[in-house]
Coordinates of C-alpha atoms and ligand atoms in Angstrom, one line a residue:
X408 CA 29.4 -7.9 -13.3
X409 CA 30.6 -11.5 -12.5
X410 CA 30.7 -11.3 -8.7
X411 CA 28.0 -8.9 -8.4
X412 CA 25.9 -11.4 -6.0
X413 CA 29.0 -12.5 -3.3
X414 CA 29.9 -8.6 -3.1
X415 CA 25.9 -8.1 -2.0
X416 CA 26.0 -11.5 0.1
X417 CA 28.9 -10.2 1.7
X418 CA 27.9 -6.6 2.6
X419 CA 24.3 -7.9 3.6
X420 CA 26.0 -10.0 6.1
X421 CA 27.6 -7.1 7.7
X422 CA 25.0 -4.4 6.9
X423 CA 22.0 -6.0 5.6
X424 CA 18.4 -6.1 7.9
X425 CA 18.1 -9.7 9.7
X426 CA 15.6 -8.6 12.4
X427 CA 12.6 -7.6 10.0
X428 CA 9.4 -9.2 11.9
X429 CA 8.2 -11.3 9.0
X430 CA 11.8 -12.8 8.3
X431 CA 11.7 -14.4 12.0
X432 CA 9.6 -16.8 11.0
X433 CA 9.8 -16.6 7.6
X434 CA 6.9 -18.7 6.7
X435 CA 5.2 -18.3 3.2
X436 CA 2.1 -16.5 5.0
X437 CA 4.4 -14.0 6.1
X438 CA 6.3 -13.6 3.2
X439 CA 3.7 -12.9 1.2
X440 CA 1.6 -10.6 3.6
X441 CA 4.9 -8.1 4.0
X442 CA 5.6 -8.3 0.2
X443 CA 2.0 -6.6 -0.5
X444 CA 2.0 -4.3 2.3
X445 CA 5.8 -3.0 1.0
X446 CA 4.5 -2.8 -2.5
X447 CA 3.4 0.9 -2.0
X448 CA 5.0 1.5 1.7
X449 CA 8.3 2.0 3.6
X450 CA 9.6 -0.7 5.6
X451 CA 9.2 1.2 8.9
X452 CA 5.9 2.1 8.2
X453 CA 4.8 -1.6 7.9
X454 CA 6.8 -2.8 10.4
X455 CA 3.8 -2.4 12.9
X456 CA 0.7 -2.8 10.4
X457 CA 2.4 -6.3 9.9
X458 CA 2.8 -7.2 13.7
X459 CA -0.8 -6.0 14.3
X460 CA -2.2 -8.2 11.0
X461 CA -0.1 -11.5 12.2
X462 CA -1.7 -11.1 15.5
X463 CA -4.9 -11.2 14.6
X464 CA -4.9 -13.4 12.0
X465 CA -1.8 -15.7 12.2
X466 CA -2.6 -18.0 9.5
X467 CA -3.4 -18.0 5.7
X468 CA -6.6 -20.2 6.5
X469 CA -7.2 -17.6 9.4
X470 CA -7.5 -14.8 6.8
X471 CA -9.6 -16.4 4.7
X472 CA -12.3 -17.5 7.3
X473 CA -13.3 -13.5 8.1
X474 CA -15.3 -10.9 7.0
X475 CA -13.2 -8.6 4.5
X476 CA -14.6 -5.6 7.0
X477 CA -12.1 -7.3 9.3
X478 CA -9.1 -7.1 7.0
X479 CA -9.7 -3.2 5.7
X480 CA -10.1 -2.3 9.5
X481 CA -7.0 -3.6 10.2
X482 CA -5.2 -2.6 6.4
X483 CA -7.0 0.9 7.8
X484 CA -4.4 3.9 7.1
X485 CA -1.9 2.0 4.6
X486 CA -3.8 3.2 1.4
X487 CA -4.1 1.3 -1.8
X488 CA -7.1 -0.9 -0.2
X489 CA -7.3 -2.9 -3.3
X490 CA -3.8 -4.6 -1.6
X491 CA -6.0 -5.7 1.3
X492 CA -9.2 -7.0 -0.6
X493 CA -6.3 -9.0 -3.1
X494 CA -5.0 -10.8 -0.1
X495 CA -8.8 -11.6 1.3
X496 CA -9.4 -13.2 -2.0
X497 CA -6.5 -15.1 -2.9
X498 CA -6.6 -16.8 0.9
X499 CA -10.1 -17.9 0.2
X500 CA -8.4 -19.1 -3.3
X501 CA -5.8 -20.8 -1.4
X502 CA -8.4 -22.6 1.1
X503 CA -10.4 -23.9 -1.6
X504 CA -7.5 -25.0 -4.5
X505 CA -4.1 -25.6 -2.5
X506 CA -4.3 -27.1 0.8
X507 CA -4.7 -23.6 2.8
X508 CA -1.4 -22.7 1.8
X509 CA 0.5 -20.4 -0.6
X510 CA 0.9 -22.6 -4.3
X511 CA 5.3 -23.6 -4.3
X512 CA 4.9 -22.6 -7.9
X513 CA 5.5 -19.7 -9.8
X514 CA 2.2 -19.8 -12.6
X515 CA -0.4 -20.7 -10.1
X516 CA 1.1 -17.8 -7.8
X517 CA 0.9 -15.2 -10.5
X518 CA -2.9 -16.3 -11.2
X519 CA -3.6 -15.1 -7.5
X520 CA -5.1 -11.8 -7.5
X521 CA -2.5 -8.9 -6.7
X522 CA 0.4 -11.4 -7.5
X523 CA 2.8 -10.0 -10.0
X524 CA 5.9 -11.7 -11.4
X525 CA 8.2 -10.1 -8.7
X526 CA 5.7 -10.4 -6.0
X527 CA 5.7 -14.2 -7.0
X528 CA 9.6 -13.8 -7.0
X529 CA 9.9 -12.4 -3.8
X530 CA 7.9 -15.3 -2.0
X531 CA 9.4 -18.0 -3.7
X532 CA 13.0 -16.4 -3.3
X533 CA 12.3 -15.9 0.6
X534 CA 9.9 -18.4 1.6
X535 CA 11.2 -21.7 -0.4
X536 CA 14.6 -20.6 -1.5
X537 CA 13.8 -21.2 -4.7
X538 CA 16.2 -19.5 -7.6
X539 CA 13.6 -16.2 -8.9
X540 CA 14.1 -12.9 -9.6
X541 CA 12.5 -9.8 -7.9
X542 CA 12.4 -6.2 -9.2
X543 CA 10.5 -4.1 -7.2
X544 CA 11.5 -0.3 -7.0
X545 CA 14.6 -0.5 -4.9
X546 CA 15.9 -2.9 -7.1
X547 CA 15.2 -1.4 -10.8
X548 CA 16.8 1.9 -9.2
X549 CA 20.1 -0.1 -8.4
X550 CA 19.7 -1.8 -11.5
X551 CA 19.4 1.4 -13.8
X552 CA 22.5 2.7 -12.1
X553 CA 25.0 0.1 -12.3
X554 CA 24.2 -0.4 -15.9
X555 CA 23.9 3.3 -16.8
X556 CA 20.2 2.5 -18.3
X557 CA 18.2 5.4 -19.3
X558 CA 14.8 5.9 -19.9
X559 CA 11.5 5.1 -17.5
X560 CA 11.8 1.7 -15.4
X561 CA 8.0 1.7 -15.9
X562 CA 8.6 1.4 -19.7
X563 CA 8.4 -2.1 -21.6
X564 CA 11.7 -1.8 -22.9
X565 CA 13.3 -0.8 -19.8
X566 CA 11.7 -3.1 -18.1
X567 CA 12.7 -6.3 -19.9
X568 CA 16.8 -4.9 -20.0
X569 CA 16.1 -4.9 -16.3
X570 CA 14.9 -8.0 -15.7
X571 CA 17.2 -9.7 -17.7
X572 CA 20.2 -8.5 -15.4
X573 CA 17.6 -9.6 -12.3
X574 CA 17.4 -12.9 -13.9
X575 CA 21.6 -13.2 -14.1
X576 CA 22.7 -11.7 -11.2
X577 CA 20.2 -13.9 -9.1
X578 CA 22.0 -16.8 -7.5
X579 CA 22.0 -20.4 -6.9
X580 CA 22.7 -20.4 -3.6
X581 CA 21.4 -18.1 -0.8
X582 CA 18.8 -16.7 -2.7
X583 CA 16.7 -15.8 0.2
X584 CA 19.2 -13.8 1.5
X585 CA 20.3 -12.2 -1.7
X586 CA 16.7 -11.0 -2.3
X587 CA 16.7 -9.4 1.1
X588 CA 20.2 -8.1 0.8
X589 CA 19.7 -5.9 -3.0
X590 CA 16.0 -4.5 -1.1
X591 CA 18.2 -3.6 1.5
X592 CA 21.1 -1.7 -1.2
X593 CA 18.1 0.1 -2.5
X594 CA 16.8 1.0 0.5
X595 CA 19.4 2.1 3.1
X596 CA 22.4 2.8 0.6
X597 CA 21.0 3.5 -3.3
X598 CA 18.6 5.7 -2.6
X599 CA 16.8 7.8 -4.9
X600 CA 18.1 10.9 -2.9
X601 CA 21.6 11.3 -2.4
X602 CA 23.0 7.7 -2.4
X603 CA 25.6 6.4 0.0
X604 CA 28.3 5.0 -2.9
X605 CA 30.5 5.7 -0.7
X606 CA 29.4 2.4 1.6
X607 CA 27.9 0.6 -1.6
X608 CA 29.5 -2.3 -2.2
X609 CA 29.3 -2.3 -6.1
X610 CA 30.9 1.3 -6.7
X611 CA 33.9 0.2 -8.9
X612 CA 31.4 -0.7 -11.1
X613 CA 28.8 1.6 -11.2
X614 CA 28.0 3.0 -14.5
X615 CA 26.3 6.1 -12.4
X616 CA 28.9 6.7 -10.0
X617 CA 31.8 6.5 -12.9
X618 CA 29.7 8.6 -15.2
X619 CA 28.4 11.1 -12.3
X620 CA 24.6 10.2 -13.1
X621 CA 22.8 9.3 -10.0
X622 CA 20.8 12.5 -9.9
X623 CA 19.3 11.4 -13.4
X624 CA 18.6 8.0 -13.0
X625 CA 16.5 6.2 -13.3
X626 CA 14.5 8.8 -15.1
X627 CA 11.6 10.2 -13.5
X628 CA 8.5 9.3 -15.3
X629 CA 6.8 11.5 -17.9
X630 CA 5.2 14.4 -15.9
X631 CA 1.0 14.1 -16.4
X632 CA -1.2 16.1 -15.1
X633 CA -3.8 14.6 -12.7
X634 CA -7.5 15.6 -13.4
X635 CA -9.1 17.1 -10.6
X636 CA -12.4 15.9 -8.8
X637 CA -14.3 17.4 -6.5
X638 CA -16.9 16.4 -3.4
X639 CA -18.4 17.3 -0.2
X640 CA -18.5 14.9 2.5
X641 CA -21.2 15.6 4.9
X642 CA -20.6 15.2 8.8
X643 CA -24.0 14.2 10.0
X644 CA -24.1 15.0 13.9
X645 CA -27.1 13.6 15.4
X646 CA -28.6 15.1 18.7
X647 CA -26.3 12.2 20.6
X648 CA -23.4 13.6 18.7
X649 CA -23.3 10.4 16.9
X650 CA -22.0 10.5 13.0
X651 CA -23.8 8.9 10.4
X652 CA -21.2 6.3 8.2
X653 CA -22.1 4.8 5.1
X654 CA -20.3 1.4 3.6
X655 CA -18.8 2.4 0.2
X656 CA -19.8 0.4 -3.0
X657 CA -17.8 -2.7 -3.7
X658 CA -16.0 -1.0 -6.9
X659 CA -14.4 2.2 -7.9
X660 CA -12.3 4.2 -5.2
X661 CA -12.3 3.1 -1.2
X662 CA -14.7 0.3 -2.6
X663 CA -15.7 -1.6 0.4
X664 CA -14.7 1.2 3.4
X665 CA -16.8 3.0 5.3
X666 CA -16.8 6.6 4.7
X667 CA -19.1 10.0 5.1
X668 CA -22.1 10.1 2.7
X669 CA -21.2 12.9 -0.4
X670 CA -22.7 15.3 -2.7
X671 CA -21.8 17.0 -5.4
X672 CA -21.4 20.2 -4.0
X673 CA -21.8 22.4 -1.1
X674 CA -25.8 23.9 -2.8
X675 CA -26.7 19.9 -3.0
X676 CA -25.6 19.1 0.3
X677 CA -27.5 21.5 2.0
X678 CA -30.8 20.8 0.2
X679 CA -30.2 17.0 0.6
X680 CA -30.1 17.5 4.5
X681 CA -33.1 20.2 3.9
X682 CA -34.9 17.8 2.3
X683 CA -34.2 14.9 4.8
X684 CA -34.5 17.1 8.1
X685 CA -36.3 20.0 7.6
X686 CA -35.0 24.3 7.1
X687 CA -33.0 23.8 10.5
X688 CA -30.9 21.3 9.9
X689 CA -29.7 23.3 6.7
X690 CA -29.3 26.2 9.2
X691 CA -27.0 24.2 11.3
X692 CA -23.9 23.9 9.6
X693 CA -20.3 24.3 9.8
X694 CA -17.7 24.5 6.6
X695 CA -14.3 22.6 8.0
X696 CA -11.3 23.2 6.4
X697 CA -10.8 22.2 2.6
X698 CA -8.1 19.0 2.0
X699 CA -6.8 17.6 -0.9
X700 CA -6.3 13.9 -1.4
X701 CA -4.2 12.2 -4.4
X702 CA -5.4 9.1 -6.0
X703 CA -3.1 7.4 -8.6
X704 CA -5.2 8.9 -11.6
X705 CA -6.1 11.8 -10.3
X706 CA -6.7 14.4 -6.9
X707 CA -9.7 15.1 -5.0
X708 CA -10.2 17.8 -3.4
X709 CA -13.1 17.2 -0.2
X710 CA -15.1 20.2 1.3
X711 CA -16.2 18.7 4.1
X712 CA -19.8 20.1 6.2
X713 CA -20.7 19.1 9.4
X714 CA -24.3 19.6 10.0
X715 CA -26.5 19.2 13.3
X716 CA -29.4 17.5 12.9
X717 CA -32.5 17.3 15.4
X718 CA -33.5 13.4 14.7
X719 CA -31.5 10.9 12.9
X720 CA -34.8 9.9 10.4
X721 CA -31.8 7.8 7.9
X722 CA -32.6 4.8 9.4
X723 CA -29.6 2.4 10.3
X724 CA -28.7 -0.4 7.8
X725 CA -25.9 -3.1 6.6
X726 CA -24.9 -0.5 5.0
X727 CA -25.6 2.2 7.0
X728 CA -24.8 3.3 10.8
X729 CA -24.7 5.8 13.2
X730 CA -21.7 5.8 15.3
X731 CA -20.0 8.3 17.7
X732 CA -16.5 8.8 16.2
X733 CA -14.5 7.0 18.5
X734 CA -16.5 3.5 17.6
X735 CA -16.1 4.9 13.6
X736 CA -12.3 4.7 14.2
X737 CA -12.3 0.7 14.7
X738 CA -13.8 0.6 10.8
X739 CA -12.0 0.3 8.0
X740 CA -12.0 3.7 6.5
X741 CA -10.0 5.7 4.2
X742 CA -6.9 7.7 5.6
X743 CA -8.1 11.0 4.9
X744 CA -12.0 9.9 6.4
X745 CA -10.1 8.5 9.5
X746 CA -8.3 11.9 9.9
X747 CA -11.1 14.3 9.6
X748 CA -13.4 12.4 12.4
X749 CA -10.8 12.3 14.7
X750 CA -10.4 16.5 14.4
X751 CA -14.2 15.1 16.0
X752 CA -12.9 13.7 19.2
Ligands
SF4_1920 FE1 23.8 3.1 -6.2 FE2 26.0 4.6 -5.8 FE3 26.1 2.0 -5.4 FE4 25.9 3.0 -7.8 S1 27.6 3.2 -6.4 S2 24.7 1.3 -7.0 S3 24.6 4.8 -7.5 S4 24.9 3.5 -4.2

């Protein structure tokens, strides 16, 4: 479609978001901080994780001079913590190779960690104006249905048709505002459910909307079924009422948070806190409520125990620490962690 960029310029003018926090000002730092945390999450739902992160740490060179407790604490609740540990890492790389600020150029951006090629789009779209193409998930699901294209965005072949129309529709001129105004079609107009074509500003030439399609595309991925883990967290209470929180190792899920120590299963729970503190610690238990939680690969479902014990004989360590469950709330700890200590309070 030749004019497919004015009609968008033009709507986003009228329609489009302008008052987004990180657009006012829209300084690489910022940029680049809102593209990760919209990578798995809504707009409204980062809205404030964003204004909280700036205020604490305002800078790139401010991010990479703290502890990475300090940045899951405050990425605490979005999920997907590998985003936040990403972001520690490629501020220190930034500090030590380019000046303390984001690289103006798209290779050494995509050799940051968490980086991909729209990612590096996005930034260099937005933050320097410079002509790139995005396609995050709004966009591919625009994409797929002005051009009718079937078949799984996350597929190779679907994915290069799509970025090829990325590449052409992208223009010249305005491309910051262009970027922000196809998120926007995707988001407020295209949506996956029930689309607005009747406000969309490309209808007339709309392979989906001619053809009736919008309900099939894009196609839905291949349905898998997830593998199922299980594990018992145990709520250690000690006579204070304080709960004992262990770091997590640096790989593999929630790598770096702070979470409850595990077992197994509910028979090696109880005889690891038999063994630790004695018959009447086993005695003192209490089964809470079964959750599930999904991970990207598979679901884990968490039985968690609280147990009483008489004398907190784990000794505390960098690793280790007995806190009452309001002072467990300012770590960084995993959504569904966060959520069963404060049933606590
Ligand atoms: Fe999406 Fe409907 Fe616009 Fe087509 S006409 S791009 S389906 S909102």
């Amino acid at each position: 479609m030749a004019d497919f960029s004015s009609r968008l310029l033009r709507w986003y003018d009228v329609n489009g978001r302008k008052d987004l926090p990180w657009q006012h000002p829209r300084t690489p730092y910022r940029v680049w901080l809102s593209e990760i945390m919209l990578q798995q999450t809504q707009v409204v739902t980062v809205v404030s994780y964003f204004e909280r992160f700036v205020a604490a740490l305002p800078t790139l060179p401010a991010l990479a001079a703290v502890p990475l407790d300090d940045v899951l604490a405050l990425w605490s609740g979005l999920g997907y913590y590998s985003r936040a540990r990403n972001l520690h890492r490629s501020a220190q790389i930034c500090v030590a190779g380019h000046n303390g600020d984001l690289p103006r150029d798209f290779a050494a951006l995509v050799a940051l960690p968490g980086i991909g090629r729209s990612t590096a789009g996005a930034i260099l779209a937005q933050a320097f104006g410079l002509r790139f193409p995005i396609l995050d998930g709004n966009v591919k699901r625009v994409l797929t249905r002005v051009h009718g294209i079937a078949g799984w965005p996350g597929s190779r072949d679907v994915e290069d048709q799509l970025w090829k129309c990325a590449e052409v529709y992208t223009p010249g001129e305005r491309v910051a505002d262009y970027t922000q105004a196809i998120m926007d079609l995707g988001a407020t107009v295209c949506t996956r459910a029930r689309p607005r074509c009747d406000a969309c500003p490309v209808q007339n030439a709309c392979v989906a909307f001619r053809d009736v399609a919008t309900a099939e595309l894009p196609t839905r991925k291949p349905a898998r079924l997830l593998p199922l883990k299980t594990t018992v967290m145990m709520l250690l209470r000690d006579p204070r009422g304080r709960l004992l929180l262990e770091r997590r190792a640096p790989a593999g899920i929630w790598a770096g948070l702070w979470s409850l120590p595990e077992a197994s299963d509910e028979a090696s729970a109880r005889s690891m806190i038999a063994s630790a503190h004695g018959e009447r610690a086993d005695r003192a238990w209490r089964a809470l409520p079964m959750f599930s939680h999904g991970f990207t690969h598979f679901r884990l479902d968490v039985t968690p125990i609280e147990f009483s014990i008489e004398s907190n004989a784990i000794a505390e360590a960098d690793d280790r620490r007995w806190l009452f469950p309001a002072e467990a709330a300012a770590l960084g700890l995993p959504a569904p962690v966060r959520r069963l200590i404060a049933q606590l309070t």
